[in-house]
Coordinates of C-alpha atoms in Angstrom, one line a residue:
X561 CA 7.1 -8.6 -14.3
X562 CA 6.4 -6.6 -11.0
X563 CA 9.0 -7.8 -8.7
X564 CA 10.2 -4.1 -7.8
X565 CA 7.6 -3.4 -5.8
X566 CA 8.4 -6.2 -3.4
X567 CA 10.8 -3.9 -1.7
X568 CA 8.3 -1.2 -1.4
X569 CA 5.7 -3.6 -0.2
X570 CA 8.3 -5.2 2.5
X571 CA 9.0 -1.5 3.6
X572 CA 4.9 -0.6 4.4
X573 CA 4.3 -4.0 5.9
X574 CA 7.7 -3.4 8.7
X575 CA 5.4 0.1 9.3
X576 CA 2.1 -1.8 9.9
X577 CA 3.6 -5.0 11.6
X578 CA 6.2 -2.9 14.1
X579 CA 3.7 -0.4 15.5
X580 CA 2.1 -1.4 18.6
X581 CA -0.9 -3.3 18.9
X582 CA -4.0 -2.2 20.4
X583 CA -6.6 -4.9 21.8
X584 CA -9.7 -3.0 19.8
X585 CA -9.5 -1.2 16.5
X586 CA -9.4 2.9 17.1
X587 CA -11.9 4.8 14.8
X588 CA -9.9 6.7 12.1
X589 CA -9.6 10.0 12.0
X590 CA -9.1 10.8 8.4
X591 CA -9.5 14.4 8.8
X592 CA -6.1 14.8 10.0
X593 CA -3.7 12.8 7.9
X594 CA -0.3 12.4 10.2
X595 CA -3.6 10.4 12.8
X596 CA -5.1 8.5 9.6
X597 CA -1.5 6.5 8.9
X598 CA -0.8 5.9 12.2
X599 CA -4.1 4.5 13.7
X600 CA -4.2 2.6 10.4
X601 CA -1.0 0.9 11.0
X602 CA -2.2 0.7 14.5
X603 CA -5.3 -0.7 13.4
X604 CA -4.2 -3.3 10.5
X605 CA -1.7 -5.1 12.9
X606 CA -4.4 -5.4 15.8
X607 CA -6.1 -7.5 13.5
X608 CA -3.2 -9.5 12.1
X609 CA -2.7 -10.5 15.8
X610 CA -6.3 -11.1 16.5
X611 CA -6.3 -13.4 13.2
X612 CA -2.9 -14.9 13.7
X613 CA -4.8 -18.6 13.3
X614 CA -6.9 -17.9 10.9
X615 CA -3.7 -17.0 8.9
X616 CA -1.3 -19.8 9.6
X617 CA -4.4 -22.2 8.5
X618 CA -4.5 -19.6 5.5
X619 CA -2.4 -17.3 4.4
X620 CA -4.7 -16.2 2.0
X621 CA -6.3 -14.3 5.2
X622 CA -4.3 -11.7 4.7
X623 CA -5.5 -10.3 1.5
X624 CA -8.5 -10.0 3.7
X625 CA -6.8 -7.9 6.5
X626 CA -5.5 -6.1 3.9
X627 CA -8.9 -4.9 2.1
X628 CA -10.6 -4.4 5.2
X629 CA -8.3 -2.4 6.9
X630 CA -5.8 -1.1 4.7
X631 CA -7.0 -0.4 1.3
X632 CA -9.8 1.9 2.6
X633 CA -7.3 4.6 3.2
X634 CA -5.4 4.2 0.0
X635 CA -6.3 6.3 -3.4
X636 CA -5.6 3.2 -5.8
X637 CA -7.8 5.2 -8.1
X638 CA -5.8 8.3 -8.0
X639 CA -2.5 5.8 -7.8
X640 CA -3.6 3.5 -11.1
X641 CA -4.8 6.7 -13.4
X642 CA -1.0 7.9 -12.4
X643 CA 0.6 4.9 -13.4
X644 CA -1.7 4.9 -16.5
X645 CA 0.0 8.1 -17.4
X646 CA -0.2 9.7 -20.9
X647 CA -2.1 6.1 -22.5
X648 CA -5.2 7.1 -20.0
X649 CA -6.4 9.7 -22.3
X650 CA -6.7 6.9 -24.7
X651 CA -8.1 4.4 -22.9
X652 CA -12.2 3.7 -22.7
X653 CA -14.0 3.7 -19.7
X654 CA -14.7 0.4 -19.5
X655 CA -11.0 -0.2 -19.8
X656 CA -9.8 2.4 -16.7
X657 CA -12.4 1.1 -14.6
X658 CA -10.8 -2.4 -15.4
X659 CA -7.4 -0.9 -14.8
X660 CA -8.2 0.5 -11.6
X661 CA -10.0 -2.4 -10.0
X662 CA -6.9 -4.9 -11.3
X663 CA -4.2 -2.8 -10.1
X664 CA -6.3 -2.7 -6.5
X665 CA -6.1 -6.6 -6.3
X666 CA -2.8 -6.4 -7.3
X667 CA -1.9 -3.9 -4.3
X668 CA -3.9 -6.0 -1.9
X669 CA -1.8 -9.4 -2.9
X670 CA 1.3 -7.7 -3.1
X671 CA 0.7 -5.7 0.2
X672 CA -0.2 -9.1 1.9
X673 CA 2.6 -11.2 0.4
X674 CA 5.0 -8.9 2.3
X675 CA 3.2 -9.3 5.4
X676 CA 5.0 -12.5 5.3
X677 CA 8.1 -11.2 5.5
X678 CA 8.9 -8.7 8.8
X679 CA 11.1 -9.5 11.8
X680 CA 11.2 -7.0 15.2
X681 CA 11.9 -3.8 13.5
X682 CA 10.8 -0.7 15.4
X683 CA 8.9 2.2 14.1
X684 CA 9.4 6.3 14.7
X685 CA 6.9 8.6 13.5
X686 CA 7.8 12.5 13.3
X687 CA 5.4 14.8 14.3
X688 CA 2.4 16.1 12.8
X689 CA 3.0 19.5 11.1
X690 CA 0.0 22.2 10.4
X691 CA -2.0 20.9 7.4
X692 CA -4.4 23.3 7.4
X693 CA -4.7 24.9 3.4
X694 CA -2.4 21.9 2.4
X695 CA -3.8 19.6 -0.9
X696 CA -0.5 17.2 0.0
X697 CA 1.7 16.5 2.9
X698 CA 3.9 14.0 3.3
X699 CA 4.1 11.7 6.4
X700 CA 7.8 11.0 7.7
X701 CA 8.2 7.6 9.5
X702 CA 11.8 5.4 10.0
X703 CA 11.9 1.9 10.7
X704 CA 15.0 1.2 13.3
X705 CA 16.9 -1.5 13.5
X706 CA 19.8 -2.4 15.9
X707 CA 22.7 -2.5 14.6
X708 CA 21.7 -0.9 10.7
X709 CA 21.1 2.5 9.2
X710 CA 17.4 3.7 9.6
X711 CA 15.4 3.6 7.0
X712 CA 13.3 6.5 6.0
X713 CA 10.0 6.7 4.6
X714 CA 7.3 8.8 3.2
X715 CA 4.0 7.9 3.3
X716 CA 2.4 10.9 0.9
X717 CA -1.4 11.7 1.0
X718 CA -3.7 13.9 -0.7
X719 CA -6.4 15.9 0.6
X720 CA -10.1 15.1 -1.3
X721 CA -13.0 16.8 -1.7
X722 CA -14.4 16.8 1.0
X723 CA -11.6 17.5 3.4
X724 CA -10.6 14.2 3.7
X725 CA -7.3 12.3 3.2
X726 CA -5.8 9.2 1.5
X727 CA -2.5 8.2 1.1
X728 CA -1.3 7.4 -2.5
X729 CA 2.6 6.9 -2.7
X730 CA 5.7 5.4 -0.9
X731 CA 8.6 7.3 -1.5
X732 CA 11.3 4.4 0.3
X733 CA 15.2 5.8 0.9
X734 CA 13.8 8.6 -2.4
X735 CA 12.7 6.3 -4.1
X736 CA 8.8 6.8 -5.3
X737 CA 6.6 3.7 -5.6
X738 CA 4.1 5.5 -7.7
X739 CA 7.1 6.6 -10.0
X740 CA 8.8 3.7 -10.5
X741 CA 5.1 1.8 -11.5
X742 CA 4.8 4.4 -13.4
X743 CA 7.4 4.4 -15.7
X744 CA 7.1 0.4 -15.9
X745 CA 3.6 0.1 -16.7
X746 CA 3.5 3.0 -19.1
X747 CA 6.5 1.3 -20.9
X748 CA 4.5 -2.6 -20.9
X749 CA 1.4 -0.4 -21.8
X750 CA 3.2 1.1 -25.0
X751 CA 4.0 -2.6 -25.9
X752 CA 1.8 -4.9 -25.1
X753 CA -1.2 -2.6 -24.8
X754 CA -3.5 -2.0 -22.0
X755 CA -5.7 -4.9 -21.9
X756 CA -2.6 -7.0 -22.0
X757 CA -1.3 -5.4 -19.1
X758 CA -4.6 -5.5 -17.4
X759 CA -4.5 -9.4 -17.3
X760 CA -1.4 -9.7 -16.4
X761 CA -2.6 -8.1 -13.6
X762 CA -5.4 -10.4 -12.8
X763 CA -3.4 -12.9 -13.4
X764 CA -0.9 -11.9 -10.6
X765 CA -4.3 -11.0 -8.0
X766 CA -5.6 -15.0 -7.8
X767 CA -2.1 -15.8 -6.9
X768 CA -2.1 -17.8 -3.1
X769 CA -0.2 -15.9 -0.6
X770 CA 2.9 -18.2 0.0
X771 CA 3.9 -19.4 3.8
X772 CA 6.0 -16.9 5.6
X773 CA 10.5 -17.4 5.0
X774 CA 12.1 -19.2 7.3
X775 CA 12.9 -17.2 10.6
X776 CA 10.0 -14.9 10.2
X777 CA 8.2 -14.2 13.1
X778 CA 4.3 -14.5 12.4

């Protein structure tokens, strides 16, 4: 059903598990969003390496990582009412809260399932640009590799209420995550409806994360 956002998944997970590690977690500074993706990358792999026991006993460890130090920085609300598109309007409230609370477990087991999967890759960040009377800005990061073509990414995040940022898309070689979803769910929406597409879903959330491929380096 979802397999196209494995790529996607792969792509954020060669961010978080290339940038460097740091021996404590670094307070987040989600004022200023260029600092929020960084130290959050920073942040999330500090504690995959802290936890690297806990996870080979249990891969399902990483959906833990994941919630604690990854999904507090991501608009899945903003992200699922997106992908919801036009069929939100008629939706009840009971079923976009259900929505919105499967399509965060999905993120967190899809997220962690491609934990599984990086190597060495290196990451580049480009600099922070002035934000300052922005709602949106996108963050510019490229994952090198010897030997093959850089691959570019766009983290984009969105400026809240109060001041504050989130990230809510990957856009991966101009490609947008949230898009792509988008225009899959809306079309399983249309024909299955949205509770159907709410279980499936579930369904895919209590799925075990799976042992790493051979030759991946956990």
């Amino acid at each position: 059903m979802f397999n196209r956002i494995s790529q996607f998944t792969a792509y954020v997970m060669l961010v978080l598990a290339s940038t460097t590690a740091h021996s404590e977690a670094s307070e987040v500074n989600t004022m200023d969003p260029y600092a929020m993706v960084e130290t959050v990358a920073n942040n999330t792999f500090a504690r995959f390496h802290h936890d690297i026991d806990i996870i080979k006993a249990d891969p399902d460890h990483l959906k833990v990582i994941v919630s604690d130090e990854l999904m507090p920085y991501i608009d899945y609300k903003y992200a699922s009412y997106k992908v919801m598109g036009k069929h939100l309007k008629s939706t009840s409230k009971e079923q976009r809260e259900r929505f919105v609370n499967a399509f965060q477990g999905y993120l967190i087991s899809t997220y962690a399932q491609a934990f599984t999967e990086y190597t060495d890759q290196k990451v580049q960040f480009a600099p922070a640009r002035d934000f300052s009377g922005e709602k949106m800005v996108n963050v510019n990061v490229e994952i090198i590799e010897a030997g093959r073509p850089a691959i570019k990414l766009i983290f984009k995040v969105r400026r809240l209420k109060d001041d504050s940022w989130k990230a809510f898309d990957l856009v991966a070689e101009g490609v947008s995550l949230l898009a792509s979803k988008s225009s899959e769910i809306s079309n399983l929406i249309r024909q299955k409806g949205i509770d159907s597409v709410i279980l499936e879903l579930e369904q895919r959330t209590k799925g075990h994360i799976s042992q790493k491929p051979t030759g991946t380096k956990l």
